[in-house]
mmCIF file of C-alpha atoms and ligand atoms in Angstrom:
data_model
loop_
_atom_site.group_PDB
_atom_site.id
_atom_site.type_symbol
_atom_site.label_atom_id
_atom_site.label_comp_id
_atom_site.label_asym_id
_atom_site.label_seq_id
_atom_site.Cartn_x
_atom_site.Cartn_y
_atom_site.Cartn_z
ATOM 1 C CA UNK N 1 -10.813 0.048 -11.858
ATOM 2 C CA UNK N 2 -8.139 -2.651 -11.430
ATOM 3 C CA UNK N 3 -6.838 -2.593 -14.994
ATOM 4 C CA UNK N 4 -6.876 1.248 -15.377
ATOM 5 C CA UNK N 5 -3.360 2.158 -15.760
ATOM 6 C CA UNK N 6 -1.906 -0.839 -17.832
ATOM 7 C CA UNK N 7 -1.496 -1.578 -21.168
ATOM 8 C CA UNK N 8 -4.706 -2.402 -22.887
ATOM 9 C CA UNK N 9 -2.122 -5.645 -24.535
ATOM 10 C CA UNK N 10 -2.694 -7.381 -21.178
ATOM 11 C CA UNK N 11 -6.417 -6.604 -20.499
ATOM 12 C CA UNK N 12 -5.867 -2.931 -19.025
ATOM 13 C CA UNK N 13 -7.456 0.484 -20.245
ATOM 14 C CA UNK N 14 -4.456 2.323 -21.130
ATOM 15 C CA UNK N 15 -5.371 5.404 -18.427
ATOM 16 C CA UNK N 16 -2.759 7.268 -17.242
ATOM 17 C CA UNK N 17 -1.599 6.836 -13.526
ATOM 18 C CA UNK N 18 -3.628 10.508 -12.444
ATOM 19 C CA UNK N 19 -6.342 8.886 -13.643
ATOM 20 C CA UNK N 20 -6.797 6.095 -11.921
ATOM 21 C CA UNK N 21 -5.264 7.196 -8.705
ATOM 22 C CA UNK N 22 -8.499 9.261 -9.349
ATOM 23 C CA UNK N 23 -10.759 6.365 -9.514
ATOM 24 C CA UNK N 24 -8.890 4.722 -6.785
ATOM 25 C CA UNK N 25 -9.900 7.611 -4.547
ATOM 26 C CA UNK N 26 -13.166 7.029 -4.822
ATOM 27 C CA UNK N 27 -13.355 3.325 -4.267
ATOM 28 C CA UNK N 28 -11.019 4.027 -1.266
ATOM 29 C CA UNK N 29 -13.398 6.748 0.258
ATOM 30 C CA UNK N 30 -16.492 3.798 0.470
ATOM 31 C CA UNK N 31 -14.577 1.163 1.640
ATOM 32 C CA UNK N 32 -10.646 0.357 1.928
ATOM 33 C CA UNK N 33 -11.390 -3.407 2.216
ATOM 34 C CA UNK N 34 -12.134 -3.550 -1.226
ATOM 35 C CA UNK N 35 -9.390 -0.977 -2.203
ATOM 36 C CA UNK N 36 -6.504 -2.566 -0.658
ATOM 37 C CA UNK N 37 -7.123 -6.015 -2.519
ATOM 38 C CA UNK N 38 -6.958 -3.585 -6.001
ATOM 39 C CA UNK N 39 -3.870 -1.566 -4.906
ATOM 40 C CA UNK N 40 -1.785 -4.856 -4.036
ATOM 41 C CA UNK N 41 -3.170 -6.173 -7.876
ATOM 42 C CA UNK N 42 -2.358 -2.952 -9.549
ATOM 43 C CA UNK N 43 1.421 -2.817 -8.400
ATOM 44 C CA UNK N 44 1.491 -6.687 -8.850
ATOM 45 C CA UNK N 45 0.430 -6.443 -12.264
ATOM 46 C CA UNK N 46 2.932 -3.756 -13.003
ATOM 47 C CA UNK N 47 5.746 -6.052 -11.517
ATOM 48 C CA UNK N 48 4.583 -8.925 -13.736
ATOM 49 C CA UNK N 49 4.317 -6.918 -16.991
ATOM 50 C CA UNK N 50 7.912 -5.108 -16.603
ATOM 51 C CA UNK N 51 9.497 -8.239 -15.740
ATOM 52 C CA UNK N 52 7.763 -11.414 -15.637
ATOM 53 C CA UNK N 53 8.406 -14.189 -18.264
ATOM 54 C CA UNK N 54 6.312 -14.424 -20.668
ATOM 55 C CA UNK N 55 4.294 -18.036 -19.188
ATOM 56 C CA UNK N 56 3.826 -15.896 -15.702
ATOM 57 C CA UNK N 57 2.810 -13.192 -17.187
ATOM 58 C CA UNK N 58 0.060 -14.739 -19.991
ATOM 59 C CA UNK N 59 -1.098 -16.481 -16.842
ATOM 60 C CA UNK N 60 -1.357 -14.275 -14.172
ATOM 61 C CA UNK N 61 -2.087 -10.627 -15.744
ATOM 62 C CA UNK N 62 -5.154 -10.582 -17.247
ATOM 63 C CA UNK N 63 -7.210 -12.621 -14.183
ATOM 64 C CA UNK N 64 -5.410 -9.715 -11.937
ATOM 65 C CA UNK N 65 -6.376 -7.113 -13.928
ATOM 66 C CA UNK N 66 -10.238 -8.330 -13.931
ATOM 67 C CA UNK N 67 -10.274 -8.666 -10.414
ATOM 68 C CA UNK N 68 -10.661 -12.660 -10.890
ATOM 69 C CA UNK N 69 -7.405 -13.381 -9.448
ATOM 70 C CA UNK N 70 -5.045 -11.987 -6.807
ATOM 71 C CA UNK N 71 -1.228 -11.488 -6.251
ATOM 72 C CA UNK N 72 0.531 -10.983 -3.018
ATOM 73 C CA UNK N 73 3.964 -8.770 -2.998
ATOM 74 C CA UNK N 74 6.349 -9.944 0.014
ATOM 75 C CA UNK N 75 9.614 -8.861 1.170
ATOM 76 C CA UNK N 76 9.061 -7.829 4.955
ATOM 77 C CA UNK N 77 9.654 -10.797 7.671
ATOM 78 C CA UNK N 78 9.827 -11.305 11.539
ATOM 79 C CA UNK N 79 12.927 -9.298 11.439
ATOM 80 C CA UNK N 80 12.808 -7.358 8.297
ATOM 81 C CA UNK N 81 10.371 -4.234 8.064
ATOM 82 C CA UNK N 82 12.010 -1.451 7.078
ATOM 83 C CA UNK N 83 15.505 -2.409 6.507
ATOM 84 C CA UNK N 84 14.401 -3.926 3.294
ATOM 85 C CA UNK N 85 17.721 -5.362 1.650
ATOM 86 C CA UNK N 86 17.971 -7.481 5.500
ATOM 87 C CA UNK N 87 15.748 -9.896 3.984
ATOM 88 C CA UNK N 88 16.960 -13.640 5.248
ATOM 89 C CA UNK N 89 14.519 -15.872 3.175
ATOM 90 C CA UNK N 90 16.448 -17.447 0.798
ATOM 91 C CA UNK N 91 16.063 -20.086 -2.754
ATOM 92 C CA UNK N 92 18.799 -21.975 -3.773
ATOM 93 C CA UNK N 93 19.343 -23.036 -7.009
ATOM 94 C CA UNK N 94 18.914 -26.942 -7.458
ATOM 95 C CA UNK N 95 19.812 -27.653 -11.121
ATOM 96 C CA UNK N 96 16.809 -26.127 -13.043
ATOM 97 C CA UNK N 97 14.582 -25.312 -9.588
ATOM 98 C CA UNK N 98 15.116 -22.853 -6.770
ATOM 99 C CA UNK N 99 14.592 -24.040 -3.086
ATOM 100 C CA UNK N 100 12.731 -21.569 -1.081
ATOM 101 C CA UNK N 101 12.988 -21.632 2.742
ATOM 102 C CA UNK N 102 12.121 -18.821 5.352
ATOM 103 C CA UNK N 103 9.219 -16.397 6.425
ATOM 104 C CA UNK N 104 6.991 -13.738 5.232
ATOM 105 C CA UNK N 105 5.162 -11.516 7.173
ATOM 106 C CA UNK N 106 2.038 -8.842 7.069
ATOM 107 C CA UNK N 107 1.547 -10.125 3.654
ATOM 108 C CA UNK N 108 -1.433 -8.774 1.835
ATOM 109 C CA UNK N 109 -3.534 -10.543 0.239
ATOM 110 C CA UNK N 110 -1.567 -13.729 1.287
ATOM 111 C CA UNK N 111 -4.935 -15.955 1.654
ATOM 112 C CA UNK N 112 -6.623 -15.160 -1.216
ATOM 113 C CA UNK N 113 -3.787 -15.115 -3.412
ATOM 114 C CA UNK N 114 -3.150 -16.552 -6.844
ATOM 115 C CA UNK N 115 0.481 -16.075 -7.311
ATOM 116 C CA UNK N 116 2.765 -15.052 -4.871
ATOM 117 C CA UNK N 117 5.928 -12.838 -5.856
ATOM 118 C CA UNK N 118 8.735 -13.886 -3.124
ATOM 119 C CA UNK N 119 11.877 -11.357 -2.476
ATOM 120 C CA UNK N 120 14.875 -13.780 -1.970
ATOM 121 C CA UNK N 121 17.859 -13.606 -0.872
ATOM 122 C CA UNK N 122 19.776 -15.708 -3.646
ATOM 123 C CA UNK N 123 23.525 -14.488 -2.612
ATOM 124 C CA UNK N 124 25.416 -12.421 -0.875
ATOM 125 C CA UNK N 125 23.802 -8.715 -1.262
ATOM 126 C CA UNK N 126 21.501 -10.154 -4.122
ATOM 127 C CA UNK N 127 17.774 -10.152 -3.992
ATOM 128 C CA UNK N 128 15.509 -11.946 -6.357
ATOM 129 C CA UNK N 129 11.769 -12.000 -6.917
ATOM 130 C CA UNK N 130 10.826 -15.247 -7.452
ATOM 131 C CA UNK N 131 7.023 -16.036 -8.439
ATOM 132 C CA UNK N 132 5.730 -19.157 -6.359
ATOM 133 C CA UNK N 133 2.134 -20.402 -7.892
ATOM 134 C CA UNK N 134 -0.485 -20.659 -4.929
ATOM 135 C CA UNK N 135 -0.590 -24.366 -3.728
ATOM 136 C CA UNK N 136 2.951 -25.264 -4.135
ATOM 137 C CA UNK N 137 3.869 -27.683 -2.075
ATOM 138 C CA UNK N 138 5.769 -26.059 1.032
ATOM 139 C CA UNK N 139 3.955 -23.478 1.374
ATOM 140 C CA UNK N 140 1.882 -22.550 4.155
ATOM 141 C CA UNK N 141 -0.616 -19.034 4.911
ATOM 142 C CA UNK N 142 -1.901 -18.376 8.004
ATOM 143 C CA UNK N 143 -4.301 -14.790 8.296
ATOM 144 C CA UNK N 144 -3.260 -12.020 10.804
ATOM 145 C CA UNK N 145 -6.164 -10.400 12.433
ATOM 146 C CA UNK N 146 -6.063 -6.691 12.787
ATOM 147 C CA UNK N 147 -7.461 -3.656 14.326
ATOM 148 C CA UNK N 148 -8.959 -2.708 10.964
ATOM 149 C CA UNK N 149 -9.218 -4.257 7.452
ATOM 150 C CA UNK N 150 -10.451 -7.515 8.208
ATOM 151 C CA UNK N 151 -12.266 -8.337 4.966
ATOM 152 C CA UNK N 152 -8.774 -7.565 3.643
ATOM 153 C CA UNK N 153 -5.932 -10.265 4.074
ATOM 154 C CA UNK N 154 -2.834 -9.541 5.977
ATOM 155 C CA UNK N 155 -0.953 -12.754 6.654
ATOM 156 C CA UNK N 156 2.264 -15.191 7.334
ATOM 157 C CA UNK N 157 3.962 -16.621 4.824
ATOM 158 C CA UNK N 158 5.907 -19.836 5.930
ATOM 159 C CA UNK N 159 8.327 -21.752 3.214
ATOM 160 C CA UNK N 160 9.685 -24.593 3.607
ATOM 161 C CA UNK N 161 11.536 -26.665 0.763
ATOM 162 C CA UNK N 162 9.386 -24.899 -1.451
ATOM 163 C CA UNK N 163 10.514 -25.838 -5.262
ATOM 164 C CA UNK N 164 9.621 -24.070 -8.191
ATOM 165 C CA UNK N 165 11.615 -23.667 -11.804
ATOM 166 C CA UNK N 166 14.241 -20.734 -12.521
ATOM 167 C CA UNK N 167 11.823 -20.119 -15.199
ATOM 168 C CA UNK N 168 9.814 -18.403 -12.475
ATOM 169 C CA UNK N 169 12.208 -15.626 -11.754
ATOM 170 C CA UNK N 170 10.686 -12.333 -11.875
ATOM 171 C CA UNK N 171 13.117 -9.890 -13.475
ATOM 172 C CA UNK N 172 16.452 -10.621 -13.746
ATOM 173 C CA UNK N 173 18.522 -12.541 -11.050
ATOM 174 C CA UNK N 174 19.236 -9.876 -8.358
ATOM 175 C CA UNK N 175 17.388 -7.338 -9.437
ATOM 176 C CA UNK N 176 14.565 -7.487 -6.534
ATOM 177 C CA UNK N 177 15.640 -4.457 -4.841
ATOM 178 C CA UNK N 178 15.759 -2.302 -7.657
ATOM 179 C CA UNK N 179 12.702 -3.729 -8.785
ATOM 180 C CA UNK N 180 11.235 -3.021 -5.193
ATOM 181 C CA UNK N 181 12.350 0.636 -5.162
ATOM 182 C CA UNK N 182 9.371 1.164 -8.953
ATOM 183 C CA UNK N 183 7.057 -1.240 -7.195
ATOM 184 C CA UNK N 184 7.674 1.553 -4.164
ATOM 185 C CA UNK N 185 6.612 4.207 -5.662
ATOM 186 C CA UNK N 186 3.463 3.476 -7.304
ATOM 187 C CA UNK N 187 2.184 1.733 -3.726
ATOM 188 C CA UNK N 188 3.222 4.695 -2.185
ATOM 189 C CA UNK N 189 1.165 7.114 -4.337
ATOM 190 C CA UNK N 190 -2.072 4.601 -3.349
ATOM 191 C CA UNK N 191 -0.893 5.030 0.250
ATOM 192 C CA UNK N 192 -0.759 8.389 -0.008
ATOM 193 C CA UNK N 193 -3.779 8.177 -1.585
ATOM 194 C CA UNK N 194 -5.057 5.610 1.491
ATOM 195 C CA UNK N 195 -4.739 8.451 3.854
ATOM 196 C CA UNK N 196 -6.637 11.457 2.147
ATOM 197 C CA UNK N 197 -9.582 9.349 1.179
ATOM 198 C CA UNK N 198 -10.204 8.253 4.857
ATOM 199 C CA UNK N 199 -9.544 12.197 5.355
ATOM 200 C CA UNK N 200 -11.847 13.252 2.505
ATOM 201 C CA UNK N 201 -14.671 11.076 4.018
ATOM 202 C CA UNK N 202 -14.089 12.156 7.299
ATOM 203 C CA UNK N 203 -14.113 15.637 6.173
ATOM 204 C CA UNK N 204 -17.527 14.949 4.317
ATOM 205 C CA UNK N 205 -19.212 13.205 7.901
ATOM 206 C CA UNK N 206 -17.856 16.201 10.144
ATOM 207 C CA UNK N 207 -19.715 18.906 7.497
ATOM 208 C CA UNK N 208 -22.613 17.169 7.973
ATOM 209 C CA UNK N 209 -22.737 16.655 11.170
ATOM 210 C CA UNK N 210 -21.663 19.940 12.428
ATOM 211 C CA UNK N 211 -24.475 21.209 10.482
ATOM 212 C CA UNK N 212 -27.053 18.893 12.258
ATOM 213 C CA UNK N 213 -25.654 19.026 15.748
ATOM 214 C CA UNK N 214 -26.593 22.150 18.245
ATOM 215 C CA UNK N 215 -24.892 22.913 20.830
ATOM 216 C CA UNK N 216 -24.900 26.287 23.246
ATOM 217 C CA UNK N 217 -27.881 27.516 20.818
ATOM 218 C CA UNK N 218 -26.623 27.150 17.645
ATOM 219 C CA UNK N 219 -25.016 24.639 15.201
ATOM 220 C CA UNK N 220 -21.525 23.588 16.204
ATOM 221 C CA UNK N 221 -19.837 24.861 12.350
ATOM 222 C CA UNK N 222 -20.830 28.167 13.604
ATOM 223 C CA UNK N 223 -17.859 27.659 16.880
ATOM 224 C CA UNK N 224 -14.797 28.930 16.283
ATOM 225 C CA UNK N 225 -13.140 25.818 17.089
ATOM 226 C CA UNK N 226 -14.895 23.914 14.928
ATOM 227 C CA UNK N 227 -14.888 25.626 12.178
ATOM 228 C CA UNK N 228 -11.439 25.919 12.749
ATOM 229 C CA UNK N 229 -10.617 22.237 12.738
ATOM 230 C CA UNK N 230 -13.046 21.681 9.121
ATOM 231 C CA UNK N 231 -11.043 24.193 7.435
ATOM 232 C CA UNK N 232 -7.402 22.588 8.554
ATOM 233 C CA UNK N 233 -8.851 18.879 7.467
ATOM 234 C CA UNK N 234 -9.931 20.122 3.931
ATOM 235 C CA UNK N 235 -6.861 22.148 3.144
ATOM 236 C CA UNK N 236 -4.644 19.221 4.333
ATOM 237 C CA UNK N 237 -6.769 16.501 2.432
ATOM 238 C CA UNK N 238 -6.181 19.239 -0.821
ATOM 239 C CA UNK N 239 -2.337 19.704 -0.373
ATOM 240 C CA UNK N 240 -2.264 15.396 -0.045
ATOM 241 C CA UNK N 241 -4.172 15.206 -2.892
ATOM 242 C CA UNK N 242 -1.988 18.141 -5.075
ATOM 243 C CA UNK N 243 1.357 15.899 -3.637
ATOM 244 C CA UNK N 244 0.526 12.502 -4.590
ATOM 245 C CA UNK N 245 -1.277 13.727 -8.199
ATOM 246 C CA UNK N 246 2.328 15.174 -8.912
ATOM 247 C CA UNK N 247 4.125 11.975 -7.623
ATOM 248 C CA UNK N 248 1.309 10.327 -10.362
ATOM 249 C CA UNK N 249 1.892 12.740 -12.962
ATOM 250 C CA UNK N 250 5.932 12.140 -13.187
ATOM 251 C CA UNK N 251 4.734 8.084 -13.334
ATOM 252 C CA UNK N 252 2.784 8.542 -16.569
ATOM 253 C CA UNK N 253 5.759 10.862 -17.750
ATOM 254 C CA UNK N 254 8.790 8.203 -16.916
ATOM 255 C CA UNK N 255 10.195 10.138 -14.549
ATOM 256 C CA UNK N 256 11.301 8.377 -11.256
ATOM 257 C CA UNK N 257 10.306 10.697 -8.537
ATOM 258 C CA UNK N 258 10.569 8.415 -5.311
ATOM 259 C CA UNK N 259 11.183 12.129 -3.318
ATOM 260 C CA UNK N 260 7.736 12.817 -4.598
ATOM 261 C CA UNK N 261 6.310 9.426 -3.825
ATOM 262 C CA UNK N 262 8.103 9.481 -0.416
ATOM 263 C CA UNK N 263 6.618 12.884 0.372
ATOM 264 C CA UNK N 264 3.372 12.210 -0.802
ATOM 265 C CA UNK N 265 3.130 8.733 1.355
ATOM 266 C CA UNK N 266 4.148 10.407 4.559
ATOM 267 C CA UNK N 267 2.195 13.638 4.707
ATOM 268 C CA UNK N 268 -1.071 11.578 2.858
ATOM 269 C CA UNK N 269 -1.063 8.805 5.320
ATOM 270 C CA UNK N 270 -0.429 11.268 8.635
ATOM 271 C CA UNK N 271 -3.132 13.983 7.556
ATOM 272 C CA UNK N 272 -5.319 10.529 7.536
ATOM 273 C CA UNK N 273 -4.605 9.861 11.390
ATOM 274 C CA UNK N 274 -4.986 13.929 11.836
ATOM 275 C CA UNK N 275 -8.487 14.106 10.057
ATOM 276 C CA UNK N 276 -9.937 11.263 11.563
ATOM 277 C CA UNK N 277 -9.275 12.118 14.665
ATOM 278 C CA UNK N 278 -10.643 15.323 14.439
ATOM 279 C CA UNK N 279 -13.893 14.112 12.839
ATOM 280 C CA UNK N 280 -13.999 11.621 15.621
ATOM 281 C CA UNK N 281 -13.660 15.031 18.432
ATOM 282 C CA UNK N 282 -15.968 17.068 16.123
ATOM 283 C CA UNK N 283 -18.920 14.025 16.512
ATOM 284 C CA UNK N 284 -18.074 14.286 20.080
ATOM 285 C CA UNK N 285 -19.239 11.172 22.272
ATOM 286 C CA UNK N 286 -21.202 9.806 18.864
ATOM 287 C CA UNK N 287 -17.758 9.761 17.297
ATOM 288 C CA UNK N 288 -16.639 6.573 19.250
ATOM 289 C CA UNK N 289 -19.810 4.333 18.768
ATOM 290 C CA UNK N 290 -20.200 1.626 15.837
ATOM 291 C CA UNK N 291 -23.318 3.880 14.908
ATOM 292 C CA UNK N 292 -21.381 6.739 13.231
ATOM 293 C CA UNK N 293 -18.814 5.462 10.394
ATOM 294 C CA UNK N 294 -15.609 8.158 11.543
ATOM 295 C CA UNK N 295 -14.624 5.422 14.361
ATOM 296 C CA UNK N 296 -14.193 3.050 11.404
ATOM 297 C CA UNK N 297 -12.018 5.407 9.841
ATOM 298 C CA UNK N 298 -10.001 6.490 13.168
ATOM 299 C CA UNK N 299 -8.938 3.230 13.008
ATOM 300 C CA UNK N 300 -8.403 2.381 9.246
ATOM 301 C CA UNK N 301 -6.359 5.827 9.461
ATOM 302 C CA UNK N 302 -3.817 4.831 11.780
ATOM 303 C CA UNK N 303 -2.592 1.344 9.631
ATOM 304 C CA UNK N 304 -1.781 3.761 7.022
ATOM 305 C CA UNK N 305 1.879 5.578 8.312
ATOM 306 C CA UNK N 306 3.214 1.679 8.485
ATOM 307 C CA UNK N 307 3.060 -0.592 5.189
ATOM 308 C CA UNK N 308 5.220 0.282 2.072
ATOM 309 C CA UNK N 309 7.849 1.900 4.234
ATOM 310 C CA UNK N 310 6.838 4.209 7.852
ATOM 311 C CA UNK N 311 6.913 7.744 8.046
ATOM 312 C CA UNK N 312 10.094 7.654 9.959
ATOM 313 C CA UNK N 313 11.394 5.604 6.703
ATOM 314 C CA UNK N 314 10.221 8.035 4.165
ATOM 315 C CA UNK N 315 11.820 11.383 6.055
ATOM 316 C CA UNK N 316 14.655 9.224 5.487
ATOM 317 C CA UNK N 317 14.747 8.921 2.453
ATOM 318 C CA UNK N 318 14.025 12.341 1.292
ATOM 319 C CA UNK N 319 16.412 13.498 3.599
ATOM 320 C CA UNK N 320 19.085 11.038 2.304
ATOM 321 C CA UNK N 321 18.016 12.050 -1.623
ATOM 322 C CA UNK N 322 18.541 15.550 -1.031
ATOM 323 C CA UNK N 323 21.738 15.327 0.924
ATOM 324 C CA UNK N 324 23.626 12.517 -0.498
ATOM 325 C CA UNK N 325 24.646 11.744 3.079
ATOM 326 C CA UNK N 326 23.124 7.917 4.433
ATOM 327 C CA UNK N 327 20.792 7.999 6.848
ATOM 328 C CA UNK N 328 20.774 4.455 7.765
ATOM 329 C CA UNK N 329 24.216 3.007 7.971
HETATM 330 C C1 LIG U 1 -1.618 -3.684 6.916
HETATM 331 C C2 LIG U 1 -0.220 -3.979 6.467
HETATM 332 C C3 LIG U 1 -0.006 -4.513 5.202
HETATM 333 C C4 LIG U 1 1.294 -4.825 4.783
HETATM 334 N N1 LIG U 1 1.468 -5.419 3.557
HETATM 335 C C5 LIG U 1 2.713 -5.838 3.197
HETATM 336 C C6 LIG U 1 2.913 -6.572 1.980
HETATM 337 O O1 LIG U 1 1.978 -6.820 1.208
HETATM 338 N N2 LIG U 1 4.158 -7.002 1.685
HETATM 339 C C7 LIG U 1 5.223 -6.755 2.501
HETATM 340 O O2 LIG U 1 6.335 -7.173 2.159
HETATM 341 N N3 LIG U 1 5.064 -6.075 3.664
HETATM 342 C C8 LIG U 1 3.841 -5.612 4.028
HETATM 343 N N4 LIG U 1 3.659 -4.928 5.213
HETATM 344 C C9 LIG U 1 4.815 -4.725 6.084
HETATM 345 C C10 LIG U 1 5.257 -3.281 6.181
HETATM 346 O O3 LIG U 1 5.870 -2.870 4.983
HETATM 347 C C11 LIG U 1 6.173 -3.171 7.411
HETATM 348 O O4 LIG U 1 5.349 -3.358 8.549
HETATM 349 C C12 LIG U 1 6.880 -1.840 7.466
HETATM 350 O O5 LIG U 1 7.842 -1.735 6.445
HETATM 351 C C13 LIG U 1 7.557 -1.617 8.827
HETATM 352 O O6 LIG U 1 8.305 -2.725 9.197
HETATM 353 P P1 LIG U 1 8.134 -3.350 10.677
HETATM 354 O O7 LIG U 1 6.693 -3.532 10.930
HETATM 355 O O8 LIG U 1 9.022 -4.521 10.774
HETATM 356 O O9 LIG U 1 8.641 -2.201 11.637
HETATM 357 P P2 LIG U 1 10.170 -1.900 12.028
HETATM 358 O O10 LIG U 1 11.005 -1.798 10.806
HETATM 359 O O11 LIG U 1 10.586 -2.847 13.090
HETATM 360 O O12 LIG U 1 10.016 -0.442 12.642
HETATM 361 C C14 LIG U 1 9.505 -0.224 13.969
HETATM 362 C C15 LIG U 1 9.570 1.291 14.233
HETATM 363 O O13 LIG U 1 10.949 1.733 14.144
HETATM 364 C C16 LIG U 1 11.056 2.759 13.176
HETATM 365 N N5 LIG U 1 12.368 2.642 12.498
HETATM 366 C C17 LIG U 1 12.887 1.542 11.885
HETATM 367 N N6 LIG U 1 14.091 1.826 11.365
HETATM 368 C C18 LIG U 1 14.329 3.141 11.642
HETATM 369 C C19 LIG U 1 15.401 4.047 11.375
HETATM 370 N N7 LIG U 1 16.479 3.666 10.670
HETATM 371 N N8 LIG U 1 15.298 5.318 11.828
HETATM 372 C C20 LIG U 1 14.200 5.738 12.508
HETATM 373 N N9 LIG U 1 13.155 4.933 12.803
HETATM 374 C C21 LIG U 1 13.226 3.652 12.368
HETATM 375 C C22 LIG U 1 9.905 2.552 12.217
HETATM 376 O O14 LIG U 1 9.586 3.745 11.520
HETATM 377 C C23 LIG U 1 8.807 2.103 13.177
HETATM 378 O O15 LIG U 1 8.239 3.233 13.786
HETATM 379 C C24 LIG U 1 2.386 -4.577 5.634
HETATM 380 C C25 LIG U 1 2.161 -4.020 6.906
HETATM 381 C C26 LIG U 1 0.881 -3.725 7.325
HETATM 382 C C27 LIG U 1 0.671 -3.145 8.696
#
């Protein structure tokens, strides 16, 4: 599932991007502890294979793409979320090494990570990703517990004198926000596709259950109001779907479409919180013990409008595409 959209050169299956956001889905509907890990490996991968040197990439791709090793993407820190190009951490060139000093944060992946792809600041208005092998001296990971995800590693990322060569640039010197901006839009699609799968299972729980459950002398589909609520959660889990398949379609074409992406990861990710919740109010008193699986996703759902840019961020940004005019400066 890992390797489905790359290059079958370095290990993958050659699918297109529809395709394995497809597959994806369906992983992500069991359990997103074992999706995330994938999602953070497939856009890794991606980054590595458009623009790692060759020695990074031989290394690192094909273990990533067989799920036997793991990558970790970071540019936000203590005071950089979603003003991306703030970042602060910064490597210093040192005659053929960089010198890496500052913090990551919410990094995912971070403790179980193989190679770790840093965004730098390496001058004024220039970011850089720079690949740091796990291990290197300097560096230190410490996990972030969270509401949701445990199995799945969120974490710090402190650096301090940490030296690797220049040889372990990733793309060319100060191209880590453009870089950033394709590594966007494919983790936004998964996002996207984050939110409708906790939707879709939510969906499937609530059918079942308002099948089972009688209330008033009959079975609770048969209210108004609840039917009401099952047919808003699966034509909002379709039109999520239908947005981010689009966004996936225009990736295996060439075409950038971060509008598409940015649409797809806001409305996705929001119709997760909305379907959840209403699966949790449709299981009624059940819906908030351990013993019925739509708490889990109540509270997997509501992670999802944050990472890879909020849903204030992506309004944004479609806003600013379509106008021209800057939104954030
Ligand atoms: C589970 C998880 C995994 C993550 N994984 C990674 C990872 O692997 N790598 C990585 O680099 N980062 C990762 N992140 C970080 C994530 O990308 C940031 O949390 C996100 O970009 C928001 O940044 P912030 O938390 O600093 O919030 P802030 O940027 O401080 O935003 C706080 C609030 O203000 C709003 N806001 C900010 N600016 C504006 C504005 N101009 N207009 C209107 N509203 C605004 C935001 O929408 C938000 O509601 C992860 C986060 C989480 C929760």
């Amino acid at each position: 599932m890992v390797c489905a959209p790359h290059p079958e050169e370095f290990g993958g299956l050659g699918m297109d991007w529809v395709t394995h956001l497809l597959l994806w889905e369906e992983v992500a509907v069991v359990s997103l502890d074992l999706a995330m890990p994938a999602l953070i490996n497939v856009v890794g991968a991606d980054l590595l294979i458009n623009n790692a040197p060759e020695h990074i990439r031989d290394e690192y791709v094909p273990g990533l793409l067989s799920g036997e090793k793991f990558i970790a993407v970071g540019i936000s820190e203590p005071d950089v979320g979603s003003d991306v190009a703030a970042v602060k951490t910064r490597a210093v060139r040192d005659g053929n090494d960089w010198v890496l000093n500052g913090e990551k944060t919410w990094i995912s992946n971070g403790e179980h990570m193989d190679l770790f792809v840093c965004t730098c600041k390496t001058g004024e208005g220039e970011l850089t990703h720079i690949a740091i092998p796990a291990g290197t001296p300097g560096m230190e990971v410490r996990g972030i517990p969270k509401m949701a995800l445990n199995s799945q590693s969120t974490s710090q990322i402190f650096l301090a004198d940490v030296r690797v060569p220049i040889a372990n640039t990733v793309g060319s010197i100060g191209d880590g926000l453009k870089n950033t901006l394709v590594t966007f839009e494919r983790a936004r699609c998964h996002m996207a596709a984050w939110g409708y799968s906790l939707g879709r299972r939510a969906l499937e729980e609530s059918i079942k259950y308002s099948q089972e459950r009688t209330q008033h002398g009959k079975q609770i589909a048969g209210h108004q109001l609840i039917a009401e609520k099952i047919a808003t959660m699966a034509t909002q889990i379709d039109a999520a779907r239908l947005l981010t398949l689009r966004a996936g379609d225009m990736i295996d074409k060439g075409i950038r479409c971060d509008v598409e992406c940015s649409m797809a990861k806001w409305y996705g990710t929001e119709i997760g919180v909305n379907t959840t919740r209403q699966a949790v109010q449709i299981h009624g008193g059940n819906g908030v013990t351990k013993e019925f699986v739509v708490e889990r996703l109540a509270r997997e759902a509501i992670i999802g409008p944050i990472p890879d840019g909020t849903t204030e961020i992506q309004k944004l940004l479609i806003a600013r595409m379509l106008t021209g005019v800057q939104a954030f400066r």
